[in-house]
């Protein structure tokens, strides 16, 4: 699959490189596993003087020997003797950059915690001493977002405040997914696009796997996921093992419960027999794996809320793959595939709502997009999009089958909206289905 999108991110990296010709730039690039960080960096610097240095889980001396060899091979940076400490290697780089402009990329930067946590203080000291006269374009990339946030956003950490540029690489947008499907299969059906979004959530590696295997239809995508050699069968567990350490089992259990339908805080606390508030907050704020859904414009402390797995792939994996590990071990892939097929329409119905929420936000016409429901659960509106600048709004009912949509029913639900919050908005009603994708 060819390289898609990322024009704004490429521009950031290239502008930072130009700036570094005058003064050093320290860029932090974050993003979930497989979202395409390495491909982006390679694309941005393929025609320039740069070294890509991967931080592996090695002894510090072994890691330094590897990085020293890579520096000599990729930049021609000769280092006499054998370096065994990362601080010495980094100081060589900073000294060289006093007279020479080049780019250094440290990929999986957070792994240095496993190598030697003191390295971050050493980097801070060397950066502070040398960066003023340096022409280095330094890029640090990492996929364990909780650790990357801790390294660079915790004010108690040594590298807090040092980066000059910081951004997160997101999955492909709806418009890019549509472009990819059109390029590979111009006559695709909307349900094929929905299935691609449901499985991948726009994560570049997942999309690439399906497109390279010529899985352009819903049936072929689901069959590919359930193959004995499928990358997707183990990917969810790999993500969990990468992100979590000692308390991984607790987070795993919470995500399983949410996937099974226990979405209320009280239900989760009851099932775990203890207060899960800290764990839920971490999953939402630090790991970006779940979202706390509240009725649109409700008060920040509103207790009317529910949790949902926000990562599309993990939402799919915890619902259809994770609970059936025994079937996978017994090679019963046909049963897993059958179960997905039997529950596909119901499961993809909620995915369709998320699709339209994301699509409307991408238009840039709305300041807020969400759904709304009352305390009793009698009135529920699938989508409300607000423009707070011109007081216009869109309310929509979303169903896979357009014949099941009633705009009269939707109009009556609008009467239940709190007048104090919504009275100033001029609403347009819309029916959104597979046909409107």
Tab-separated table of N, CA and C in Angstrom, residues 173-174 177 194 197-199 201 258 289-293 306-316 346-362 369-371 382-383 398-399 432 437:
chain	number	residue	atom	x	y	z
A	173	UNK	N	-8.077	9.429	9.016
A	173	UNK	CA	-9.428	9.969	9.122
A	173	UNK	C	-10.390	9.190	8.217
A	174	UNK	N	-11.680	9.475	8.372
A	174	UNK	CA	-12.701	8.844	7.532
A	174	UNK	C	-12.439	9.138	6.057
A	177	UNK	N	-9.656	6.955	4.733
A	177	UNK	CA	-10.100	5.566	4.568
A	177	UNK	C	-10.935	5.415	3.295
A	194	UNK	N	-17.449	0.393	6.288
A	194	UNK	CA	-17.770	0.328	7.714
A	194	UNK	C	-16.977	-0.779	8.393
A	197	UNK	N	-13.394	0.282	8.912
A	197	UNK	CA	-13.322	1.203	10.041
A	197	UNK	C	-13.489	0.451	11.359
A	198	UNK	N	-14.384	-0.512	11.399
A	198	UNK	CA	-14.663	-1.283	12.604
A	198	UNK	C	-13.445	-2.090	13.058
A	199	UNK	N	-12.741	-2.702	12.122
A	199	UNK	CA	-11.596	-3.548	12.462
A	199	UNK	C	-10.351	-2.734	12.732
A	201	UNK	N	-10.008	0.983	12.743
A	201	UNK	CA	-10.070	2.314	13.324
A	201	UNK	C	-9.163	3.308	12.625
A	258	UNK	N	-16.281	-3.943	29.952
A	258	UNK	CA	-16.885	-2.904	29.119
A	258	UNK	C	-17.321	-3.500	27.781
A	289	UNK	N	-7.591	4.494	25.915
A	289	UNK	CA	-8.238	3.269	25.461
A	289	UNK	C	-9.749	3.292	25.648
A	290	UNK	N	-10.236	4.106	26.567
A	290	UNK	CA	-11.676	4.197	26.780
A	290	UNK	C	-12.102	5.664	26.777
A	291	UNK	N	-13.390	5.878	26.574
A	291	UNK	CA	-13.979	7.216	26.637
A	291	UNK	C	-15.122	7.186	27.635
A	292	UNK	N	-15.269	8.269	28.365
A	292	UNK	CA	-16.418	8.404	29.256
A	292	UNK	C	-17.480	9.203	28.516
A	293	UNK	N	-18.572	8.538	28.190
A	293	UNK	CA	-19.647	9.164	27.434
A	293	UNK	C	-20.639	9.821	28.393
A	306	UNK	N	-21.408	6.706	30.863
A	306	UNK	CA	-21.086	5.313	30.567
A	306	UNK	C	-19.705	5.273	29.922
A	307	UNK	N	-19.031	4.149	30.054
A	307	UNK	CA	-17.704	3.988	29.473
A	307	UNK	C	-17.777	3.146	28.204
A	308	UNK	N	-16.874	3.449	27.297
A	308	UNK	CA	-16.831	2.738	26.023
A	308	UNK	C	-15.369	2.610	25.588
A	309	UNK	N	-15.017	1.475	25.003
A	309	UNK	CA	-13.672	1.318	24.446
A	309	UNK	C	-13.589	2.201	23.211
A	310	UNK	N	-12.690	3.177	23.231
A	310	UNK	CA	-12.626	4.160	22.149
A	310	UNK	C	-11.759	3.707	20.986
A	311	UNK	N	-10.773	2.861	21.241
A	311	UNK	CA	-9.936	2.328	20.178
A	311	UNK	C	-10.742	1.279	19.419
A	312	UNK	N	-10.999	1.533	18.140
A	312	UNK	CA	-11.892	0.654	17.376
A	312	UNK	C	-11.389	-0.783	17.329
A	313	UNK	N	-10.096	-0.965	17.101
A	313	UNK	CA	-9.592	-2.335	17.024
A	313	UNK	C	-9.763	-3.060	18.349
A	314	UNK	N	-9.411	-2.405	19.474
A	314	UNK	CA	-9.548	-3.064	20.775
A	314	UNK	C	-11.015	-3.334	21.107
A	315	UNK	N	-11.891	-2.445	20.690
A	315	UNK	CA	-13.322	-2.679	20.893
A	315	UNK	C	-13.748	-3.957	20.173
A	316	UNK	N	-13.282	-4.139	18.950
A	316	UNK	CA	-13.576	-5.349	18.178
A	316	UNK	C	-12.896	-6.558	18.802
A	346	UNK	N	-25.603	-6.037	14.723
A	346	UNK	CA	-25.822	-5.336	15.987
A	346	UNK	C	-24.559	-4.577	16.405
A	347	UNK	N	-23.415	-5.229	16.333
A	347	UNK	CA	-22.164	-4.604	16.761
A	347	UNK	C	-21.801	-3.426	15.859
A	348	UNK	N	-21.960	-3.607	14.565
A	348	UNK	CA	-21.569	-2.543	13.628
A	348	UNK	C	-22.545	-1.373	13.655
A	349	UNK	N	-23.724	-1.570	14.259
A	349	UNK	CA	-24.664	-0.462	14.397
A	349	UNK	C	-24.084	0.656	15.245
A	350	UNK	N	-23.457	0.287	16.374
A	350	UNK	CA	-22.803	1.300	17.210
A	350	UNK	C	-21.573	1.869	16.489
A	351	UNK	N	-20.860	1.019	15.730
A	351	UNK	CA	-19.715	1.501	14.955
A	351	UNK	C	-20.163	2.548	13.950
A	352	UNK	N	-21.339	2.362	13.370
A	352	UNK	CA	-21.861	3.331	12.408
A	352	UNK	C	-22.094	4.685	13.080
A	353	UNK	N	-22.583	4.672	14.318
A	353	UNK	CA	-22.750	5.927	15.051
A	353	UNK	C	-21.395	6.615	15.245
A	354	UNK	N	-20.392	5.852	15.654
A	354	UNK	CA	-19.059	6.430	15.869
A	354	UNK	C	-18.487	6.963	14.560
A	355	UNK	N	-18.778	6.267	13.473
A	355	UNK	CA	-18.325	6.699	12.147
A	355	UNK	C	-18.870	8.090	11.826
A	356	UNK	N	-20.162	8.280	12.017
A	356	UNK	CA	-20.768	9.579	11.691
A	356	UNK	C	-20.323	10.675	12.664
A	357	UNK	N	-20.103	10.324	13.924
A	357	UNK	CA	-19.570	11.305	14.871
A	357	UNK	C	-18.211	11.808	14.384
A	358	UNK	N	-17.343	10.867	13.997
A	358	UNK	CA	-16.006	11.238	13.525
A	358	UNK	C	-16.083	12.016	12.216
A	359	UNK	N	-16.968	11.578	11.335
A	359	UNK	CA	-17.077	12.222	10.020
A	359	UNK	C	-17.528	13.675	10.154
A	360	UNK	N	-18.501	13.926	11.030
A	360	UNK	CA	-18.998	15.294	11.202
A	360	UNK	C	-17.943	16.197	11.850
A	361	UNK	N	-17.173	15.672	12.780
A	361	UNK	CA	-16.107	16.474	13.375
A	361	UNK	C	-15.054	16.831	12.334
A	362	UNK	N	-14.808	15.911	11.403
A	362	UNK	CA	-13.810	16.161	10.359
A	362	UNK	C	-14.230	17.267	9.400
A	369	UNK	N	-19.633	17.443	18.996
A	369	UNK	CA	-20.449	16.349	18.465
A	369	UNK	C	-20.565	15.280	19.550
A	370	UNK	N	-21.765	14.816	19.789
A	370	UNK	CA	-21.966	13.765	20.785
A	370	UNK	C	-23.369	13.207	20.681
A	371	UNK	N	-23.754	12.441	21.690
A	371	UNK	CA	-25.142	11.984	21.752
A	371	UNK	C	-25.759	12.452	23.074
A	382	UNK	N	-29.146	9.790	18.883
A	382	UNK	CA	-27.888	9.155	18.479
A	382	UNK	C	-26.774	10.155	18.205
A	383	UNK	N	-27.128	11.306	17.667
A	383	UNK	CA	-26.100	12.286	17.312
A	383	UNK	C	-26.651	13.696	17.404
A	398	UNK	N	-29.544	7.377	13.752
A	398	UNK	CA	-28.618	6.553	12.971
A	398	UNK	C	-29.025	5.095	13.055
A	399	UNK	N	-29.246	4.500	11.917
A	399	UNK	CA	-29.553	3.069	11.817
A	399	UNK	C	-28.892	2.524	10.559
A	432	UNK	N	-29.469	9.190	9.125
A	432	UNK	CA	-28.158	8.707	8.697
A	432	UNK	C	-28.126	7.186	8.757
A	437	UNK	N	-23.225	7.026	4.097
A	437	UNK	CA	-21.799	7.011	4.447
A	437	UNK	C	-20.948	7.743	3.419
